[in-house]
Amino acid sequence: MEDIEDLLVGSGGAPPGFRLPFTAAVGVNPKKKRNQPNLKKASLIEDSLTNPQSPKIPGTQTIYMKTFGCSHNQSDSEYMAGQLSAFGYALSDNTEEADLWLINTCTVKSPSQSAMDTLISKCKNAKKPLVVAGCVPQGSRDLKELEGVSIVGVQQIDRVVEVVEETLKGHEVRLLNRKTLPALDLPKVRKNKFVEILPINVGCLGACTYCKTKHARGHLGSYTVDSLVGRVRTVIADGVKEIWLSSEDTGAYGRDIGVNLPILLNAIVAELPSDGSTMLRIGMTNPPYILEHLKDIADVLCHPCVYSFLHVPVQSGSDAILSAMNREYTVSEFRTVVDTLTELVPGMQIATDIICGFPGETDKDFAQTVSLVKKYKFSQVHISQFYPRPGTPAARMKKVPSTVVKKRSRELTSVFESFTPYNGMEGKVERIWITEFATDGIHLVGHTKGYVQVLVSGPESMLGTSAIVRITSVGRWSVFGEVIKTFNQTNVNEDTSSSERRGSGDKCSPCFYLDETCACSREPEPCACEQQSCGLKTLESTDSVSKIVLRPEDQNSRNLIGWLLRKRKNYSGKRREDGTVLESKEKQEHPGASVHGWGPVDTALLGGMLASLLTIVVLLLYLASRNLMSK
């Protein structure tokens, strides 16, 4: 069948982030239910009226969400969770209590997709409604595992509520095609409330022969500098302490809209608080697109509120293999990136990716890769065995025997684990930013400016703060620290507004850090610029197509309510965990304003209510006068 938006008429559209009104019938695939008649609209309405707790009432159900893959996928899941929560749905980690499962998938590696297949089978066996999102359905929409389930594309996450509602009604919905990017100001439920994963662009410019991600994410599409800066301001006001810039290739940002990464980075850095309370982390960047901007990027990485850490995938130490991968750079150019940044940025650390056993890789090619890793002693290396992805050119190449691939993977892992990147840090004093619990459930996790993972003991109230620590011991993957002093991150200079700070052109005051030499070796598994240009196959469905008519007025009212709720939050005060209320920005800047913090939206709502009440009164008086006249 055609994608759902292909059946819409009069696509005048709505502002970004709004649920589009249905002005015509919507095509869906009704799921086949054994021994159950199809439910008609009338019966659904009757059920809702007679049973207020009926699971058919939208917004009363519980959703289980599972995310695979990179930080970009994580951000997409947070946006979907935010919209579902905004419309009343509860989110749960318990699969049994959930009324519907939502799986956000990754297509980079075979193991990730195999885990997805297993989860889909479990969901079907549990007879739960299922929605599959992410790169797998977008890039391989004709997979057998996706038959009979609803799917939502990577650029359709702002319509996840519609897909969930229709799926709960028993329909199969497919939303895949779109030409515009989802809005950045959608509701969001962060996995870590102190970390904002900010997608700066989608897709890429490359055509790597092994990559499946471009099948899903497509060609490069960048958000504007203004929209990204606006999002940064919002999340800083929300109390975020780390901002992670994420994309399939951060370095390619802006090439489709006439800007570049340094322009964006400088604009974002200008918004960071002057007390050093919020740090910026630049995401994965391929070598070809940063070679011409190395000096400018180095300047940003030197900024006291930007982590001196960058993920630059090399994939192989052999030019012959890089050529077969169509990576569009040489080993020499990769070395230029590493050498330049290491020279210009104090304490700079670079993480990289390696694929072992790419088709055609010889012992000599692999030896060159090992030599490269030994030379730079990267504190973080993502080592992967080659997995052929269906539909990619590399899948048709002659494969290296699996036994050889595994042997090379083990050898490279052994080389990497022989490094001791944090030796020499013991006794040093560092400033760290604390944002999460350690996996042991005892320590808190902070990071130095070089993004070294530091484990400290302390109360939960230290989350979201910064501290000075003395390193007491070092391990292979992290170091342990003793807290000397903590910074109260809420003590911002209230006499100077953020706009005044921006107007002065001053950057963040220097953060306190000493002799940083190492970088943390942990970050979410990246999409690793897995790029491949390929046309999408057209989905052909033999299922019958039914039509559901959603009244435009219902849809528009739902959009309006969601918009008003979001705008209301922007004007209302924010509540602390202790129950006190932080005044809104408007009230801080205009102390003479109403103590109730009324904003334009509140005024509009009150005016609308009063107008409605007045209309009702006039109508009642009119009817009463007619009755009197008739007598």
XYZ file of C-alpha atoms in Angstrom:
631
model
C 0.000 0.000 0.000
C 0.997 3.642 -0.248
C 2.322 5.429 2.794
C -0.384 7.061 4.826
C 0.518 10.626 3.883
C 0.269 9.739 0.207
C -3.475 9.297 0.737
C -3.986 12.680 2.354
C -5.686 15.413 0.398
C -5.044 19.125 0.793
C -1.743 18.851 2.578
C -1.674 22.476 3.563
C 0.281 21.230 6.499
C 0.722 22.556 9.995
C 3.569 24.158 11.879
C 6.490 21.798 12.612
C 5.752 19.429 15.452
C 1.969 19.592 15.062
C -0.134 16.558 14.297
C -1.419 17.052 10.796
C -5.201 17.236 10.426
C -6.804 14.549 8.316
C -8.947 16.192 5.688
C -9.731 12.962 3.887
C -9.907 9.259 4.487
C -6.752 7.649 5.776
C -5.580 4.351 4.361
C -4.564 1.657 6.837
C -4.134 -2.086 6.818
C -6.600 -3.703 9.233
C -4.934 -6.427 11.263
C -6.474 -9.839 10.801
C -7.971 -11.190 14.026
C -9.032 -14.786 14.281
C -12.573 -15.483 15.442
C -13.179 -11.777 16.070
C -15.469 -9.557 14.007
C -14.185 -6.193 12.910
C -15.039 -3.477 15.394
C -17.009 -0.632 13.890
C -16.773 2.979 14.901
C -20.187 2.894 16.565
C -19.221 0.006 18.811
C -16.028 1.795 19.806
C -17.983 4.873 20.830
C -20.510 2.784 22.752
C -17.716 0.907 24.545
C -16.043 4.186 25.518
C -19.305 5.552 26.961
C -20.322 2.455 28.893
C -16.846 1.668 30.226
C -14.814 4.763 31.147
C -11.734 2.596 31.810
C -11.933 0.974 28.407
C -8.498 0.499 26.832
C -9.985 1.914 23.627
C -9.923 5.443 25.085
C -6.796 7.130 23.643
C -4.248 8.263 26.201
C -5.123 5.763 28.931
C -2.748 2.983 27.888
C 0.775 2.030 28.976
C 3.609 1.936 26.432
C 6.796 -0.125 26.648
C 9.712 1.410 24.740
C 13.017 -0.200 23.741
C 15.800 1.614 21.902
C 18.685 0.149 19.908
C 21.651 1.936 18.368
C 23.242 5.344 18.463
C 22.648 8.525 20.430
C 20.588 9.908 17.537
C 18.196 6.989 17.981
C 18.129 7.694 21.704
C 17.140 11.294 21.016
C 14.373 10.128 18.663
C 13.046 7.830 21.403
C 13.087 10.667 23.917
C 11.062 12.818 21.530
C 8.543 10.014 20.949
C 8.279 9.375 24.688
C 7.687 13.076 25.284
C 4.815 13.256 22.822
C 3.178 10.102 24.151
C 3.460 11.412 27.711
C 2.021 14.771 26.659
C -1.076 12.980 25.377
C -1.564 10.972 28.558
C 0.178 7.685 27.801
C 2.169 6.062 30.598
C 5.662 4.737 29.864
C 6.908 1.553 31.475
C 9.916 -0.759 31.418
C 7.615 -3.684 32.173
C 6.685 -5.534 28.998
C 3.870 -7.466 30.650
C 1.917 -4.483 31.931
C 2.270 -2.575 28.675
C -0.689 -2.296 26.292
C 1.597 -1.628 23.328
C 5.295 -2.084 22.529
C 7.305 0.557 20.677
C 10.706 -0.587 19.382
C 13.183 1.934 17.964
C 15.610 -0.008 15.788
C 19.175 0.209 14.475
C 20.447 -1.161 11.171
C 24.193 -0.586 11.597
C 25.079 -4.120 12.661
C 23.532 -7.547 12.309
C 23.491 -8.234 16.094
C 21.362 -5.152 16.708
C 18.859 -6.215 14.081
C 18.870 -9.790 15.403
C 18.010 -8.478 18.872
C 15.194 -6.497 17.288
C 13.893 -9.616 15.534
C 13.862 -11.504 18.832
C 11.960 -8.720 20.575
C 9.414 -8.504 17.758
C 8.806 -12.249 18.025
C 8.284 -11.965 21.779
C 5.800 -9.156 21.251
C 3.850 -11.106 18.649
C 3.804 -14.190 20.885
C 2.490 -12.041 23.726
C -0.223 -10.790 21.324
C 0.635 -7.168 22.045
C 0.088 -4.324 19.576
C 3.454 -3.313 18.125
C 4.968 -0.206 16.557
C 8.461 -0.419 15.050
C 10.410 2.798 14.512
C 13.935 3.716 13.493
C 16.366 2.812 10.746
C 15.333 -0.803 10.106
C 11.782 -0.183 8.845
C 12.858 3.025 7.090
C 15.676 1.317 5.202
C 14.158 -2.169 4.773
C 10.411 -1.737 4.828
C 9.777 -5.050 3.083
C 11.345 -7.233 5.791
C 9.322 -10.313 6.647
C 9.634 -9.523 10.364
C 7.748 -6.252 9.802
C 4.690 -7.869 8.259
C 1.540 -7.060 10.179
C 3.062 -4.378 12.426
C 2.825 -0.604 12.341
C 5.946 1.325 11.457
C 6.964 4.958 11.815
C 9.863 6.461 9.906
C 12.842 8.356 11.251
C 11.451 11.681 10.024
C 7.902 10.950 11.173
C 8.563 10.758 14.911
C 6.413 13.862 15.442
C 3.383 11.757 14.450
C 4.032 8.796 16.730
C 0.853 9.511 18.729
C -1.272 8.995 15.632
C 0.467 5.729 14.830
C 0.077 4.443 18.385
C -3.601 5.369 18.555
C -4.444 3.666 15.285
C -2.418 0.589 16.217
C -4.272 0.297 19.519
C -7.501 0.332 17.524
C -6.262 -2.740 15.670
C -4.935 -1.162 12.481
C -1.581 -1.421 10.769
C -0.234 2.036 9.942
C 2.879 2.934 7.967
C 4.326 6.446 8.044
C 7.607 6.666 6.180
C 7.857 9.471 3.643
C 8.608 13.048 4.539
C 10.535 15.966 3.081
C 10.881 18.156 6.189
C 12.748 17.556 9.442
C 10.868 17.002 12.712
C 10.724 20.112 14.898
C 13.266 20.437 17.699
C 10.777 21.877 20.186
C 8.625 18.770 20.486
C 7.931 17.459 24.001
C 10.789 15.279 25.222
C 11.337 12.821 28.060
C 15.093 12.516 28.541
C 16.581 9.242 29.694
C 18.984 11.391 31.697
C 17.442 14.706 32.668
C 20.865 16.341 32.794
C 21.866 15.316 29.254
C 20.334 16.721 26.083
C 21.083 14.771 22.905
C 20.686 17.375 20.181
C 20.460 16.155 16.553
C 22.034 18.821 14.358
C 21.458 17.080 11.029
C 20.190 13.829 9.598
C 21.660 11.700 6.841
C 25.069 12.159 5.286
C 26.992 12.956 2.139
C 28.941 9.719 1.879
C 28.296 6.413 0.145
C 30.233 3.830 2.148
C 29.921 0.424 0.553
C 29.140 -1.390 3.807
C 26.591 1.022 5.247
C 22.862 0.541 5.624
C 22.167 3.696 7.614
C 21.886 5.971 4.577
C 19.084 3.746 3.308
C 17.159 4.983 6.332
C 18.474 8.451 7.166
C 18.955 9.525 3.564
C 20.890 12.472 2.182
C 22.178 15.252 4.395
C 19.533 17.488 5.958
C 20.694 20.128 8.445
C 18.759 22.113 11.015
C 19.307 25.873 10.889
C 21.736 27.537 13.258
C 18.923 29.624 14.765
C 16.738 26.603 15.512
C 19.628 24.750 17.174
C 20.688 27.766 19.213
C 17.077 28.213 20.291
C 16.969 24.610 21.463
C 20.220 25.095 23.386
C 18.754 28.078 25.226
C 15.663 26.070 26.115
C 17.486 23.040 27.494
C 19.916 25.145 29.515
C 16.918 26.851 31.110
C 15.543 23.358 31.834
C 18.642 22.493 33.876
C 20.576 20.418 31.346
C 24.289 20.104 32.224
C 25.591 18.331 29.120
C 24.632 18.905 25.510
C 25.650 16.183 23.068
C 25.625 17.165 19.407
C 24.538 14.117 17.457
C 24.158 13.077 13.832
C 25.288 10.498 11.315
C 28.200 12.819 10.547
C 28.603 15.961 12.624
C 31.393 17.256 10.405
C 29.115 17.462 7.357
C 26.721 19.809 9.156
C 25.422 22.748 7.159
C 26.854 21.929 3.754
C 23.304 21.682 2.395
C 22.226 25.077 3.774
C 25.350 27.189 3.199
C 26.925 27.068 6.670
C 29.456 24.811 8.388
C 30.223 23.160 11.704
C 32.491 25.900 13.139
C 29.758 28.494 12.573
C 27.299 26.361 14.534
C 29.777 25.519 17.300
C 30.674 29.149 17.900
C 27.002 30.124 18.014
C 26.264 27.404 20.576
C 29.323 28.161 22.705
C 28.168 31.775 22.968
C 25.018 30.506 24.738
C 26.754 28.385 27.376
C 26.435 29.727 30.937
C 29.343 31.811 32.183
C 29.652 29.737 35.367
C 30.739 26.669 33.407
C 27.722 24.674 34.564
C 26.838 23.243 31.143
C 29.310 21.384 28.934
C 29.186 20.716 25.202
C 30.252 17.429 23.604
C 30.775 17.277 19.835
C 29.547 14.079 18.225
C 31.034 11.653 15.729
C 32.847 13.356 12.864
C 34.229 11.766 9.703
C 37.688 12.873 8.492
C 36.767 14.261 5.029
C 34.529 17.067 6.257
C 36.682 18.505 9.034
C 40.049 18.638 7.272
C 39.390 22.171 6.042
C 38.156 23.330 9.471
C 40.712 21.740 11.810
C 42.007 25.037 13.236
C 38.513 26.400 13.867
C 37.343 23.147 15.455
C 40.477 23.059 17.607
C 39.666 26.559 18.862
C 36.222 25.384 19.953
C 37.612 22.255 21.610
C 39.966 24.504 23.620
C 36.982 26.377 25.027
C 36.681 25.694 28.766
C 33.065 24.549 28.428
C 33.619 22.114 25.554
C 34.918 18.611 26.203
C 38.372 18.074 24.651
C 37.172 14.848 23.091
C 36.192 13.858 19.581
C 35.078 10.618 17.950
C 36.704 10.268 14.506
C 36.173 6.844 12.868
C 39.060 5.510 10.768
C 37.654 1.986 10.131
C 40.965 0.670 8.715
C 44.672 1.496 8.690
C 44.962 0.417 5.052
C 44.378 2.777 2.129
C 43.370 -0.178 -0.043
C 40.592 -1.137 2.358
C 39.477 2.485 2.829
C 39.156 2.703 -0.951
C 37.079 -0.491 -1.035
C 34.913 0.986 1.716
C 34.577 4.225 -0.306
C 35.507 6.224 2.788
C 36.753 9.235 0.783
C 39.955 9.840 2.780
C 43.359 8.242 3.247
C 45.180 7.039 6.343
C 47.495 10.034 5.957
C 44.536 12.422 6.099
C 43.230 10.683 9.215
C 46.658 11.093 10.789
C 46.536 14.795 9.900
C 43.259 15.159 11.788
C 44.588 13.376 14.870
C 47.985 15.069 14.879
C 46.590 18.566 14.341
C 43.945 18.348 17.039
C 46.336 16.712 19.498
C 48.866 19.489 18.892
C 46.408 22.375 19.161
C 44.128 21.145 21.967
C 45.658 20.506 25.419
C 44.661 17.077 26.735
C 42.898 16.223 23.476
C 41.749 12.636 23.176
C 40.280 10.963 20.100
C 38.168 7.824 19.929
C 37.881 5.803 16.742
C 36.170 2.828 15.082
C 37.707 -0.227 13.406
C 36.036 -2.848 11.214
C 37.889 -6.166 11.242
C 37.645 -8.519 8.281
C 36.234 -6.225 5.621
C 36.026 -8.083 2.257
C 39.453 -8.216 0.653
C 41.357 -7.392 3.856
C 44.738 -9.161 3.793
C 47.103 -9.879 6.662
C 49.137 -6.890 5.514
C 46.084 -4.615 5.578
C 45.227 -5.770 9.078
C 48.807 -5.296 10.259
C 48.616 -1.667 9.124
C 45.483 -1.222 11.210
C 47.177 -2.695 14.279
C 50.166 -0.428 13.719
C 47.920 2.638 13.569
C 46.176 1.739 16.835
C 49.495 1.077 18.567
C 50.907 4.418 17.398
C 48.102 6.546 18.809
C 47.053 4.345 21.744
C 43.454 5.536 21.481
C 41.714 5.496 24.857
C 38.565 4.302 23.106
C 38.266 2.024 20.083
C 34.984 0.524 18.871
C 36.058 -2.794 17.349
C 33.538 -4.497 15.069
C 33.610 -7.624 12.969
C 32.372 -7.076 9.430
C 28.703 -7.953 8.972
C 27.308 -7.808 5.436
C 24.194 -5.654 5.379
C 21.617 -6.709 2.764
C 21.380 -4.338 -0.167
C 24.846 -2.824 0.241
C 27.690 -3.244 -2.288
C 29.932 -4.812 0.366
C 27.415 -7.612 0.846
C 28.264 -8.794 -2.700
C 32.025 -8.723 -2.170
C 34.105 -11.818 -1.482
C 34.133 -12.332 2.263
C 37.061 -13.028 4.553
C 36.565 -16.381 6.341
C 34.708 -15.898 9.614
C 37.420 -17.671 11.590
C 39.961 -15.154 10.322
C 37.645 -12.237 11.095
C 37.159 -13.426 14.666
C 40.882 -14.004 15.138
C 41.713 -10.490 13.961
C 39.037 -9.009 16.183
C 40.452 -10.810 19.233
C 44.004 -9.746 18.371
C 43.093 -6.082 17.972
C 41.066 -6.166 21.183
C 44.062 -7.600 23.020
C 46.273 -4.810 21.670
C 43.794 -2.145 22.709
C 43.315 -3.556 26.206
C 47.069 -3.534 26.742
C 47.030 0.269 26.863
C 46.942 2.037 30.239
C 45.653 5.484 29.233
C 45.047 6.788 32.752
C 48.410 5.969 34.330
C 49.908 9.121 35.790
C 46.580 10.687 36.761
C 46.711 9.507 40.372
C 47.048 12.473 42.729
C 45.976 15.048 40.135
C 43.226 17.568 40.835
C 40.482 17.868 38.225
C 37.171 19.582 37.743
C 34.400 17.166 36.785
C 30.747 17.407 35.752
C 28.528 14.796 37.416
C 25.486 13.587 35.486
C 24.671 9.943 36.241
C 24.948 6.881 38.463
C 27.620 4.267 37.811
C 26.514 0.781 36.818
C 27.569 -0.495 40.246
C 24.727 1.517 41.757
C 27.092 2.995 44.354
C 29.230 5.640 42.697
C 28.330 8.754 40.766
C 29.858 9.350 37.338
C 31.536 12.580 36.385
C 33.768 13.549 33.471
C 36.808 15.769 33.254
C 37.175 18.283 30.471
C 39.061 15.570 28.594
C 36.015 13.351 29.164
C 37.789 10.955 31.518
C 35.186 8.955 33.423
C 35.621 9.657 37.148
C 33.784 7.625 39.792
C 33.081 9.419 43.069
C 31.111 8.698 46.224
C 28.427 11.144 47.214
C 24.702 11.750 47.676
C 22.253 11.750 44.784
C 21.927 15.516 45.210
C 25.346 15.862 43.570
C 23.874 14.836 40.235
C 23.814 17.836 37.931
C 26.607 19.610 39.781
C 30.271 20.208 39.167
C 33.081 19.406 41.593
C 36.799 19.573 42.174
C 38.191 16.101 42.834
C 41.536 14.526 43.574
C 42.199 11.324 41.633
C 42.864 8.565 44.165
C 43.305 5.542 41.888
C 43.124 4.601 38.227
C 41.674 1.651 36.344
C 41.551 0.517 32.737
C 38.245 2.162 31.877
C 37.857 4.892 34.489
C 39.468 6.533 37.515
C 38.311 7.087 41.082
C 38.202 10.482 42.717
C 37.719 12.114 46.099
C 35.541 15.212 46.164
C 37.333 18.303 47.440
C 34.779 20.966 46.593
C 31.410 21.152 44.859
C 29.970 23.987 42.820
C 26.342 24.981 43.255
C 25.310 25.144 39.627
C 22.175 27.170 40.382
C 24.225 30.112 41.630
C 24.308 31.916 38.336
C 24.870 35.655 38.323
C 21.247 36.732 38.441
C 22.141 40.373 37.873
C 23.180 39.604 34.315
C 20.628 38.156 31.937
C 21.611 35.558 29.357
C 20.905 38.058 26.604
C 23.302 40.554 28.186
C 25.992 37.892 28.402
C 25.467 37.034 24.747
C 25.556 40.667 23.787
C 28.914 41.189 25.461
C 30.477 38.512 23.271
C 32.292 37.028 26.262
C 32.863 33.308 26.362
C 32.591 31.092 29.422
C 34.887 31.884 32.272
C 37.750 29.385 32.441
C 36.765 26.134 34.071
C 39.088 24.748 36.726
C 41.096 21.904 35.327
C 44.734 20.892 35.729
C 47.058 18.730 33.639
C 44.326 16.789 31.838
C 45.854 14.154 29.636
C 43.255 11.416 29.173
C 39.789 11.035 27.758
C 36.988 8.729 28.711
C 36.585 5.560 26.715
C 32.841 5.296 27.030
C 30.123 6.783 24.849
C 26.983 5.399 23.174
C 27.593 3.151 20.201
C 27.602 5.460 17.176
C 26.034 5.052 13.794
C 29.699 5.299 12.762
C 29.005 7.054 9.489
C 27.672 3.868 8.005
C 26.659 5.364 4.701
C 25.322 3.821 1.566
C 23.355 5.392 -1.227
C 20.544 3.215 -2.456
C 17.031 3.740 -3.666
C 14.266 2.621 -1.358
C 12.121 -0.243 -2.510
C 8.432 0.416 -2.960
C 6.304 -1.479 -0.499
C 3.659 -3.540 -2.179
C 0.840 -4.801 0.001
C -1.797 -7.321 -0.959
C -3.831 -6.646 2.164
C -7.187 -4.995 1.776
C -7.301 -1.301 2.558
C -10.011 0.125 4.781
C -10.788 3.774 5.321
C -11.095 5.613 8.591
C -12.508 9.107 8.583
C -11.061 11.273 11.317
C -12.967 14.496 11.678
C -10.723 17.477 10.951
C -12.219 19.380 13.869
C -11.251 16.581 16.261
C -7.749 16.447 14.885
C -7.309 20.207 14.945
C -8.567 20.476 18.494
C -6.085 17.829 19.563
C -3.317 19.809 17.863
C -4.430 23.055 19.483
C -4.584 21.578 22.969
C -1.121 20.072 22.621
C 0.278 23.356 21.346
C -1.367 25.376 24.140
C -0.029 22.985 26.760
C 3.485 23.292 25.392
C 3.266 27.077 25.193
C 1.775 27.226 28.690
C 4.876 25.474 30.025
C 7.085 28.098 28.410
C 5.372 30.866 30.345
C 4.659 29.191 33.645
C 7.143 28.814 36.465
C 9.178 25.642 36.771
C 8.862 23.574 39.918
C 11.887 22.368 41.808
C 12.049 18.934 43.363
C 11.575 20.515 46.832
C 8.254 22.006 45.754
C 9.346 25.614 45.327
C 8.686 27.358 42.056
C 11.252 29.042 39.864
C 9.923 32.238 38.346
C 9.525 32.368 34.607
C 12.006 34.275 32.498
C 9.349 36.866 31.696
C 8.718 37.537 35.368
C 12.402 37.809 36.160
C 12.881 40.348 33.396
C 9.648 42.229 34.261
C 9.299 42.209 38.069
C 6.311 44.478 37.860
C 4.271 41.859 36.045
C 1.410 40.013 37.644
C 2.427 37.727 40.499
C 0.438 34.981 38.843
C 2.762 34.964 35.841
C 0.037 35.395 33.239
C 1.399 35.219 29.721
C -0.191 35.799 26.326
C -1.384 32.204 26.083
C -3.015 32.360 29.532
C -4.736 35.597 28.567
C -5.960 34.071 25.322
C -7.321 31.015 27.126
C -9.130 33.124 29.718
C -10.504 35.402 27.020
C -11.780 32.411 25.071
C -13.482 30.979 28.161
C -15.143 34.280 28.990
C -16.275 34.719 25.383
C -17.786 31.227 25.393
C -19.565 31.885 28.689
C -20.937 35.172 27.383
C -22.181 33.467 24.216
C -24.013 30.839 26.257
C -25.632 33.490 28.463
C -26.787 35.492 25.433
C -28.182 32.347 23.826
C -30.120 31.427 26.968
C -31.556 34.954 27.225
C -32.555 34.796 23.574
C -34.326 31.474 24.008
C -36.041 32.706 27.159
C -37.294 35.842 25.396
C -38.687 33.758 22.526
C -40.572 31.544 24.976
C -42.079 34.595 26.675
C -43.114 36.090 23.346
C -44.733 32.837 22.224
C -46.897 32.871 25.348
